[in-house]
CSV table of C-alpha atoms in Angstrom, one decimal:
chain,number,residue,atom,x,y,z
A,1,UNK,CA,111.9,109.6,114.2
A,2,UNK,CA,113.6,109.5,110.4
A,3,UNK,CA,115.1,106.2,112.2
A,4,UNK,CA,112.0,104.7,113.1
A,5,UNK,CA,110.6,105.9,110.0
A,6,UNK,CA,113.2,104.1,108.5
A,7,UNK,CA,112.2,100.6,110.0
A,8,UNK,CA,108.7,101.1,110.0
A,9,UNK,CA,108.3,101.7,106.5
A,10,UNK,CA,111.4,99.1,105.8
A,11,UNK,CA,109.7,96.3,107.7
A,12,UNK,CA,108.2,93.9,104.9
A,13,UNK,CA,104.1,93.8,105.6
A,14,UNK,CA,103.3,90.4,107.0
A,15,UNK,CA,100.4,89.8,104.3
A,16,UNK,CA,100.3,89.4,101.1
A,17,UNK,CA,96.5,88.1,99.0
A,18,UNK,CA,97.6,88.6,95.4
A,19,UNK,CA,93.9,88.4,93.1
A,20,UNK,CA,93.8,88.5,89.5
A,21,UNK,CA,90.8,88.5,87.8
A,22,UNK,CA,89.2,85.4,85.4
A,23,UNK,CA,87.0,87.4,83.8
A,24,UNK,CA,88.8,90.9,83.1
A,25,UNK,CA,92.4,93.2,83.2
A,26,UNK,CA,91.3,93.3,86.8
A,27,UNK,CA,94.2,92.8,89.2
A,28,UNK,CA,93.8,93.3,93.3
A,29,UNK,CA,96.0,93.2,96.4
A,30,UNK,CA,95.4,93.2,99.8
A,31,UNK,CA,97.6,94.5,101.8
A,32,UNK,CA,97.7,93.8,106.0
A,33,UNK,CA,100.9,95.2,107.1
A,34,UNK,CA,100.7,93.5,110.8
A,35,UNK,CA,98.2,91.8,112.8
A,36,UNK,CA,98.7,93.7,115.4
A,37,UNK,CA,95.9,93.6,118.1
A,38,UNK,CA,94.9,89.9,116.3
A,39,UNK,CA,93.9,91.7,113.0
A,40,UNK,CA,93.9,94.6,110.5
A,41,UNK,CA,92.0,96.7,108.5
A,42,UNK,CA,92.0,100.1,105.6
A,43,UNK,CA,89.4,100.8,102.9
A,44,UNK,CA,89.2,98.9,99.4
A,45,UNK,CA,90.0,101.9,96.9
A,46,UNK,CA,89.9,101.6,93.0
A,47,UNK,CA,91.7,103.3,90.0
A,48,UNK,CA,93.1,102.3,86.6
A,49,UNK,CA,97.3,102.4,87.3
A,50,UNK,CA,96.6,101.1,90.9
A,51,UNK,CA,100.3,98.9,92.3
A,52,UNK,CA,100.9,96.9,94.7
A,53,UNK,CA,103.3,99.3,96.3
A,54,UNK,CA,100.6,102.2,96.2
A,55,UNK,CA,98.5,100.0,98.4
A,56,UNK,CA,101.6,98.9,101.4
A,57,UNK,CA,102.9,102.4,101.4
A,58,UNK,CA,98.9,102.5,102.4
A,59,UNK,CA,98.3,100.2,104.6
A,60,UNK,CA,101.6,101.3,107.0
A,61,UNK,CA,100.1,104.6,106.6
A,62,UNK,CA,96.2,103.0,107.9
A,63,UNK,CA,98.6,101.4,110.7
A,64,UNK,CA,99.9,104.9,111.4
A,65,UNK,CA,96.3,106.2,112.2
A,66,UNK,CA,95.3,103.5,114.0
A,67,UNK,CA,97.4,104.4,116.9
A,68,UNK,CA,95.5,107.9,116.9
A,69,UNK,CA,91.9,106.6,115.9
A,70,UNK,CA,92.3,103.0,117.9
A,71,UNK,CA,91.3,100.0,118.3
A,72,UNK,CA,94.8,99.1,118.7
A,73,UNK,CA,94.9,97.1,115.4
A,74,UNK,CA,97.1,96.7,111.8
A,75,UNK,CA,97.2,98.4,109.1
A,76,UNK,CA,95.9,97.1,105.9
A,77,UNK,CA,93.9,97.7,103.2
A,78,UNK,CA,92.9,96.5,99.6
A,79,UNK,CA,93.7,97.8,96.2
A,80,UNK,CA,92.4,96.9,92.7
A,81,UNK,CA,93.9,98.2,89.6
A,82,UNK,CA,90.9,98.6,87.0
A,83,UNK,CA,88.8,101.6,85.6
A,84,UNK,CA,86.5,103.0,87.7
A,85,UNK,CA,84.3,104.1,85.4
A,86,UNK,CA,84.1,101.0,83.7
A,87,UNK,CA,80.2,99.7,82.7
A,88,UNK,CA,81.9,96.4,84.5
A,89,UNK,CA,82.8,98.0,87.7
A,90,UNK,CA,80.6,95.8,89.8
A,91,UNK,CA,81.0,92.6,88.5
A,92,UNK,CA,84.7,93.2,89.3
A,93,UNK,CA,84.2,94.0,92.9
A,94,UNK,CA,81.6,91.1,93.3
A,95,UNK,CA,84.7,88.6,92.3
A,96,UNK,CA,86.8,91.1,94.5
A,97,UNK,CA,84.4,90.1,97.8
A,98,UNK,CA,83.9,86.9,97.4
A,99,UNK,CA,88.0,86.2,96.7
A,100,UNK,CA,89.0,88.0,100.5
A,101,UNK,CA,85.5,86.9,102.0
A,102,UNK,CA,87.4,84.7,104.5
A,103,UNK,CA,90.4,87.3,105.2
A,104,UNK,CA,87.3,90.1,105.6
A,105,UNK,CA,85.5,86.6,108.4
A,106,UNK,CA,88.6,86.3,110.6
A,107,UNK,CA,90.8,89.3,111.0
A,108,UNK,CA,90.5,92.2,108.1
A,109,UNK,CA,87.8,95.1,108.7
A,110,UNK,CA,87.3,97.4,105.1
A,111,UNK,CA,84.8,99.6,104.0
A,112,UNK,CA,84.7,102.4,100.9
A,113,UNK,CA,88.2,104.2,99.7
A,114,UNK,CA,88.5,105.7,96.4
A,115,UNK,CA,86.2,105.3,93.6
A,116,UNK,CA,84.3,103.1,96.0
A,117,UNK,CA,81.3,103.4,98.0
A,118,UNK,CA,81.0,102.3,101.2
A,119,UNK,CA,76.9,102.0,101.4
A,120,UNK,CA,76.0,101.2,97.8
A,121,UNK,CA,79.2,99.0,96.9
A,122,UNK,CA,81.5,97.8,99.9
A,123,UNK,CA,78.4,97.0,102.6
A,124,UNK,CA,75.8,95.4,100.0
A,125,UNK,CA,78.3,93.2,98.4
A,126,UNK,CA,79.7,91.4,101.1
A,127,UNK,CA,76.3,91.2,103.3
A,128,UNK,CA,75.5,88.9,100.0
A,129,UNK,CA,78.0,86.6,101.0
A,130,UNK,CA,77.5,86.2,104.5
A,131,UNK,CA,79.5,89.1,105.8
A,132,UNK,CA,77.5,90.4,109.2
A,133,UNK,CA,79.2,93.6,108.0
A,134,UNK,CA,82.4,95.0,106.5
A,135,UNK,CA,84.3,95.3,109.8
A,136,UNK,CA,83.9,91.8,111.4
A,137,UNK,CA,86.9,90.4,110.8
A,138,UNK,CA,88.0,92.7,113.6
A,139,UNK,CA,85.3,92.1,115.7
A,140,UNK,CA,86.0,88.7,114.9
A,141,UNK,CA,90.1,88.3,115.0
A,142,UNK,CA,90.7,91.3,118.4
A,143,UNK,CA,87.6,91.7,120.1
A,144,UNK,CA,86.9,88.0,120.3
A,145,UNK,CA,83.5,89.3,121.0
A,146,UNK,CA,81.0,86.9,122.0
A,147,UNK,CA,77.5,85.6,120.3
A,148,UNK,CA,75.9,89.0,121.5
A,149,UNK,CA,78.9,91.8,121.9
A,150,UNK,CA,78.7,90.2,118.5
A,151,UNK,CA,76.0,91.2,117.6
A,152,UNK,CA,75.3,94.2,119.5
A,153,UNK,CA,78.6,95.4,117.6
A,154,UNK,CA,77.6,95.0,114.2
A,155,UNK,CA,73.9,96.0,114.7
A,156,UNK,CA,75.9,99.7,115.9
A,157,UNK,CA,78.4,99.6,112.7
A,158,UNK,CA,75.6,99.0,110.7
A,159,UNK,CA,73.6,101.7,111.6
A,160,UNK,CA,75.9,104.2,113.0
A,161,UNK,CA,77.9,104.2,109.9
A,162,UNK,CA,75.2,104.8,107.3
A,163,UNK,CA,73.6,107.3,109.6
A,164,UNK,CA,71.1,109.6,107.6
A,165,UNK,CA,72.6,112.5,110.1
A,166,UNK,CA,69.4,114.6,111.0
A,167,UNK,CA,70.8,117.5,112.6
A,168,UNK,CA,71.1,120.5,110.5
A,169,UNK,CA,74.9,121.2,112.6
A,170,UNK,CA,76.0,118.3,110.4
A,171,UNK,CA,74.3,119.2,106.6
A,172,UNK,CA,74.1,121.0,104.4
A,173,UNK,CA,70.6,121.9,103.3
A,174,UNK,CA,69.1,120.8,100.5
A,175,UNK,CA,66.8,118.2,99.1
A,176,UNK,CA,69.1,115.3,99.1
A,177,UNK,CA,70.0,113.8,102.9
A,178,UNK,CA,73.2,112.6,103.3
A,179,UNK,CA,74.8,110.1,105.9
A,180,UNK,CA,77.8,109.9,108.9
A,181,UNK,CA,80.2,108.5,105.8
A,182,UNK,CA,79.5,111.7,103.5
A,183,UNK,CA,80.6,113.8,106.1
A,184,UNK,CA,82.6,112.6,108.7
A,185,UNK,CA,86.4,113.3,106.9
A,186,UNK,CA,86.3,116.5,105.5
A,187,UNK,CA,84.4,117.1,109.3
A,188,UNK,CA,88.1,116.4,110.8
A,189,UNK,CA,89.3,117.6,108.8
A,190,UNK,CA,88.5,121.7,109.7
A,191,UNK,CA,87.9,120.4,113.1
A,192,UNK,CA,91.6,120.0,113.3
A,193,UNK,CA,92.2,123.6,112.3
A,194,UNK,CA,89.8,124.3,114.9
A,195,UNK,CA,91.9,122.6,117.6
A,196,UNK,CA,95.0,124.0,116.2
A,197,UNK,CA,94.2,127.3,115.8
A,198,UNK,CA,92.5,126.2,119.6
A,199,UNK,CA,96.0,124.9,121.0
A,200,UNK,CA,99.2,126.7,119.3
A,201,UNK,CA,96.6,130.0,119.8
A,202,UNK,CA,95.0,132.0,117.1
A,203,UNK,CA,91.5,133.2,115.8
A,204,UNK,CA,90.1,131.4,113.5
A,205,UNK,CA,87.0,133.0,112.5
A,206,UNK,CA,88.1,135.2,109.3
A,207,UNK,CA,91.1,133.1,108.2
A,208,UNK,CA,91.1,132.3,104.1
A,209,UNK,CA,91.1,129.0,103.2
A,210,UNK,CA,92.0,127.3,99.6
A,211,UNK,CA,91.1,124.1,99.1
A,212,UNK,CA,92.2,121.1,96.3
A,213,UNK,CA,90.1,118.9,95.0
A,214,UNK,CA,85.9,118.5,95.5
A,215,UNK,CA,85.3,115.4,96.4
A,216,UNK,CA,83.3,114.1,100.0
A,217,UNK,CA,86.1,115.5,102.4
A,218,UNK,CA,87.4,118.9,100.2
A,219,UNK,CA,83.9,120.3,99.8
A,220,UNK,CA,82.1,118.7,103.4
A,221,UNK,CA,85.7,120.4,105.4
A,222,UNK,CA,84.8,123.7,103.5
A,223,UNK,CA,80.9,123.7,104.8
A,224,UNK,CA,82.6,123.4,108.4
A,225,UNK,CA,85.3,125.7,107.9
A,226,UNK,CA,82.9,128.0,106.8
A,227,UNK,CA,80.6,127.8,109.4
A,228,UNK,CA,83.0,128.8,111.7
A,229,UNK,CA,83.1,131.9,110.1
A,230,UNK,CA,86.2,130.9,107.3
A,231,UNK,CA,86.4,132.3,104.1
A,232,UNK,CA,86.8,130.2,101.4
A,233,UNK,CA,88.5,132.3,98.4
A,234,UNK,CA,89.7,129.6,96.2
A,235,UNK,CA,88.6,125.8,95.5
A,236,UNK,CA,90.9,124.0,92.5
A,237,UNK,CA,89.2,120.3,91.4
A,238,UNK,CA,90.9,118.5,88.4
A,239,UNK,CA,88.0,120.0,86.3
A,240,UNK,CA,89.0,123.6,87.0
A,241,UNK,CA,88.3,125.9,90.1
A,242,UNK,CA,86.6,128.6,91.6
A,243,UNK,CA,88.4,132.4,93.1
A,244,UNK,CA,86.5,134.9,94.9
A,245,UNK,CA,89.7,136.9,97.3
A,246,UNK,CA,86.4,138.2,98.9
A,247,UNK,CA,85.4,134.8,100.4
A,248,UNK,CA,82.1,132.6,99.7
A,249,UNK,CA,79.3,133.2,102.5
A,250,UNK,CA,78.4,130.1,104.0
A,251,UNK,CA,74.9,129.5,101.8
A,252,UNK,CA,77.5,129.6,98.5
A,253,UNK,CA,79.1,127.1,100.0
A,254,UNK,CA,77.0,125.0,101.4
A,255,UNK,CA,75.3,125.0,97.3
A,256,UNK,CA,78.5,124.0,95.7
A,257,UNK,CA,78.9,121.7,98.2
A,258,UNK,CA,74.8,120.2,96.7
A,259,UNK,CA,75.5,121.1,93.6
A,260,UNK,CA,78.3,118.9,92.8
A,261,UNK,CA,78.7,116.0,90.1
A,262,UNK,CA,79.8,112.9,91.8
A,263,UNK,CA,83.4,114.6,93.2
A,264,UNK,CA,82.9,117.3,90.8
A,265,UNK,CA,82.6,121.1,91.4
A,266,UNK,CA,79.8,122.1,89.1
A,267,UNK,CA,79.5,126.0,89.2
A,268,UNK,CA,78.8,128.7,86.1
A,269,UNK,CA,81.8,130.8,86.4
A,270,UNK,CA,84.5,128.1,86.8
A,271,UNK,CA,88.1,128.2,85.3
A,272,UNK,CA,89.8,126.3,83.4
A,273,UNK,CA,92.4,123.8,85.1
A,274,UNK,CA,95.6,126.2,83.1
A,275,UNK,CA,94.3,128.5,85.0
A,276,UNK,CA,92.9,127.8,88.4
A,277,UNK,CA,96.4,126.3,88.5
A,278,UNK,CA,98.2,129.0,87.8
A,279,UNK,CA,97.0,131.3,90.2
A,280,UNK,CA,95.4,129.8,93.3
A,281,UNK,CA,99.0,128.6,95.3
A,282,UNK,CA,99.5,133.2,94.8
A,283,UNK,CA,95.6,133.5,96.3
A,284,UNK,CA,96.2,135.1,99.9
A,285,UNK,CA,95.4,132.2,103.0
A,286,UNK,CA,96.3,131.7,105.8
A,287,UNK,CA,94.9,127.1,105.7
A,288,UNK,CA,94.8,124.9,102.9
A,289,UNK,CA,93.3,121.6,103.0
A,290,UNK,CA,95.1,119.5,100.4
A,291,UNK,CA,92.0,116.5,99.9
A,292,UNK,CA,92.1,116.0,96.3
A,293,UNK,CA,95.0,112.1,95.9
A,294,UNK,CA,97.6,111.9,97.1
A,295,UNK,CA,101.4,113.0,96.3
A,296,UNK,CA,100.0,116.0,94.8
A,297,UNK,CA,101.6,119.1,96.3
A,298,UNK,CA,105.1,119.8,94.9
A,299,UNK,CA,108.1,122.1,97.0
A,300,UNK,CA,106.9,125.1,94.5
A,301,UNK,CA,102.6,125.4,95.1
A,302,UNK,CA,104.7,124.4,99.3
A,303,UNK,CA,106.8,127.4,99.0
A,304,UNK,CA,103.7,130.2,97.0
A,305,UNK,CA,101.4,129.5,99.6
A,306,UNK,CA,104.2,129.9,102.8
A,307,UNK,CA,104.8,133.7,100.6
A,308,UNK,CA,101.4,134.3,100.5
A,309,UNK,CA,100.8,134.2,104.2
A,310,UNK,CA,100.0,130.6,105.1
A,311,UNK,CA,99.4,129.1,108.5
A,312,UNK,CA,99.0,125.8,108.4
A,313,UNK,CA,97.7,122.4,106.1
A,314,UNK,CA,95.2,120.6,106.9
A,315,UNK,CA,95.8,116.8,105.4
A,316,UNK,CA,92.9,115.7,103.8
A,317,UNK,CA,94.3,113.2,101.4
A,318,UNK,CA,96.4,110.6,102.1
A,319,UNK,CA,100.1,111.8,101.9
A,320,UNK,CA,99.7,114.9,100.2
A,321,UNK,CA,103.7,116.2,98.7
A,322,UNK,CA,104.7,114.7,95.9
A,323,UNK,CA,107.2,113.0,97.3
A,324,UNK,CA,108.0,109.2,96.6
A,325,UNK,CA,108.8,108.4,100.1
A,326,UNK,CA,106.6,106.4,101.5
A,327,UNK,CA,105.2,109.0,105.0
A,328,UNK,CA,108.0,111.1,105.3
A,329,UNK,CA,110.3,113.3,101.8
A,330,UNK,CA,111.9,116.2,101.6
A,331,UNK,CA,109.0,117.9,100.5
A,332,UNK,CA,107.1,117.4,103.0
A,333,UNK,CA,109.8,117.3,105.7
A,334,UNK,CA,110.6,120.6,104.2
A,335,UNK,CA,107.0,122.4,104.5
A,336,UNK,CA,106.6,120.9,108.1
A,337,UNK,CA,109.8,122.9,109.1
A,338,UNK,CA,108.3,126.4,107.7
A,339,UNK,CA,104.6,126.3,108.8
A,340,UNK,CA,101.9,124.1,110.8
A,341,UNK,CA,101.7,120.8,108.4
A,342,UNK,CA,98.8,118.7,111.2
A,343,UNK,CA,99.8,115.5,109.6
A,344,UNK,CA,97.0,113.0,107.3
A,345,UNK,CA,96.9,110.1,110.1
A,346,UNK,CA,95.2,112.6,112.8
A,347,UNK,CA,93.5,115.0,110.3
A,348,UNK,CA,91.4,112.4,108.1
A,349,UNK,CA,90.7,109.9,110.4
A,350,UNK,CA,87.4,110.3,111.5
A,351,UNK,CA,86.5,106.9,109.3
A,352,UNK,CA,88.2,104.7,111.3
A,353,UNK,CA,88.0,106.5,114.6
A,354,UNK,CA,83.7,106.1,113.8
A,355,UNK,CA,84.3,102.4,113.2
A,356,UNK,CA,86.1,102.1,116.0
A,357,UNK,CA,83.6,103.9,118.7
A,358,UNK,CA,80.8,101.7,117.0
A,359,UNK,CA,82.8,99.3,118.4
A,360,UNK,CA,83.1,100.2,122.0
A,361,UNK,CA,81.1,100.1,124.4
A,362,UNK,CA,80.1,103.2,125.6
A,363,UNK,CA,78.9,103.7,121.6
A,364,UNK,CA,75.9,106.2,121.0
A,365,UNK,CA,74.4,106.4,118.0
A,366,UNK,CA,73.4,110.0,117.3
A,367,UNK,CA,74.5,112.4,115.6
A,368,UNK,CA,76.5,114.1,118.2
A,369,UNK,CA,77.9,111.6,119.7
A,370,UNK,CA,79.0,109.8,116.4
A,371,UNK,CA,80.7,113.8,115.5
A,372,UNK,CA,82.0,115.3,119.2
A,373,UNK,CA,83.9,111.5,119.8
A,374,UNK,CA,85.8,112.2,116.3
A,375,UNK,CA,86.1,115.4,117.1
A,376,UNK,CA,88.2,114.9,120.9
A,377,UNK,CA,90.0,112.3,119.5
A,378,UNK,CA,91.9,114.8,117.1
A,379,UNK,CA,91.7,117.4,120.0
A,380,UNK,CA,94.0,114.7,122.0
A,381,UNK,CA,96.1,113.4,119.3
A,382,UNK,CA,97.1,117.5,118.6
A,383,UNK,CA,97.5,118.4,122.6
A,384,UNK,CA,99.9,114.7,122.6
A,385,UNK,CA,101.8,116.2,119.5
A,386,UNK,CA,101.9,119.9,121.4
A,387,UNK,CA,103.1,118.9,124.6
A,388,UNK,CA,105.8,116.7,122.3
A,389,UNK,CA,106.4,120.1,120.4
A,390,UNK,CA,104.3,124.1,121.2
A,391,UNK,CA,106.2,125.3,118.7
A,392,UNK,CA,104.1,126.5,115.2
A,393,UNK,CA,106.2,123.7,113.3
A,394,UNK,CA,107.3,119.8,112.8
A,395,UNK,CA,103.9,119.2,113.7
A,396,UNK,CA,104.3,115.9,111.1
A,397,UNK,CA,107.8,114.9,113.2
A,398,UNK,CA,106.6,115.1,116.5
A,399,UNK,CA,103.3,113.5,115.3
A,400,UNK,CA,104.8,110.7,114.0
A,401,UNK,CA,107.5,109.8,117.5
A,402,UNK,CA,104.7,109.7,119.6
A,403,UNK,CA,103.1,106.8,116.2
A,404,UNK,CA,105.8,105.6,116.0
A,405,UNK,CA,107.0,104.8,119.8
A,406,UNK,CA,104.1,102.4,119.8
A,407,UNK,CA,104.3,100.5,116.9
A,408,UNK,CA,108.3,100.0,116.8
């Protein structure tokens, strides 16, 4: 596996598109790792300090993810080095998408990612440049769709991704309406845990979970875990956190979800980041959901959680361990050898799978059909991993082996 991984990591990307904004200090890259199957896909992220290497590693991560989510295409990513809180953000995004329009028309499909919103930014801006949908490049490049097929597939994408959820099973109650895009990744991360206990044995009900990050992914995963009877005992966010050894009730978790300010946790009794960061890693819990930024989890934190009874990590963030390697460094490998780690390309493939499903022939645009398909896709991937390795450790290594056999 390590040999295959090295070969995959060291292979140069097929296309790198580099951009310098004419009216600001923003710079950006589209990295297309390969045009496997005639197209490539991956979202657009923006953060200050982002560099080309980060975009390259994320494009490779997407390629691995497509072996699980489908379609059988190459991995790509867009990254813009710019402060997302700058008031010039929208103008920068408009100039960026104008520059990458030829790629989006022909062979590259994108979506939202860190600090870039699918529904409110990507779709309206790309539409203004005559792109039917941000996934149009995949419909053209991979499916070679005829005009009627293209109209149908893009119609399904338009309707499905921004669909307002009506089924109470998939949305927290409250005055705000949520879309498929808001909830699906966190749902998949929680379903990965449910499938893990179903396949490897054990009962999810009554388990305790710690959540890192309270954006769309972490907060939605917490809601769906709470529905399964999991007790959320700790939440750590960049601005502070909460601990409740008894576990928050489903209603309390939903309230924390609804009360978020953007991606921030809001509560009356919030502990400071320093205080929560000192205590949370020793909290007794069986489930850990890293759903903040990439490369945060240290070996010390992993070690402390394992000593406190950790059983399974479901990776909501891409590459959550603080290793410099693209995929699988020493911290990830050590943790993988101690507990069950469900890799990011399985656990957080929800949105990629929604795109693939909505482009397929059998797509039904209902809450139940979209969410069930994501759950089934994650369950199938984990069953393949179990066939390869029924032990409760080295899940990442075994899952990579299956994925890389398709790519290298």
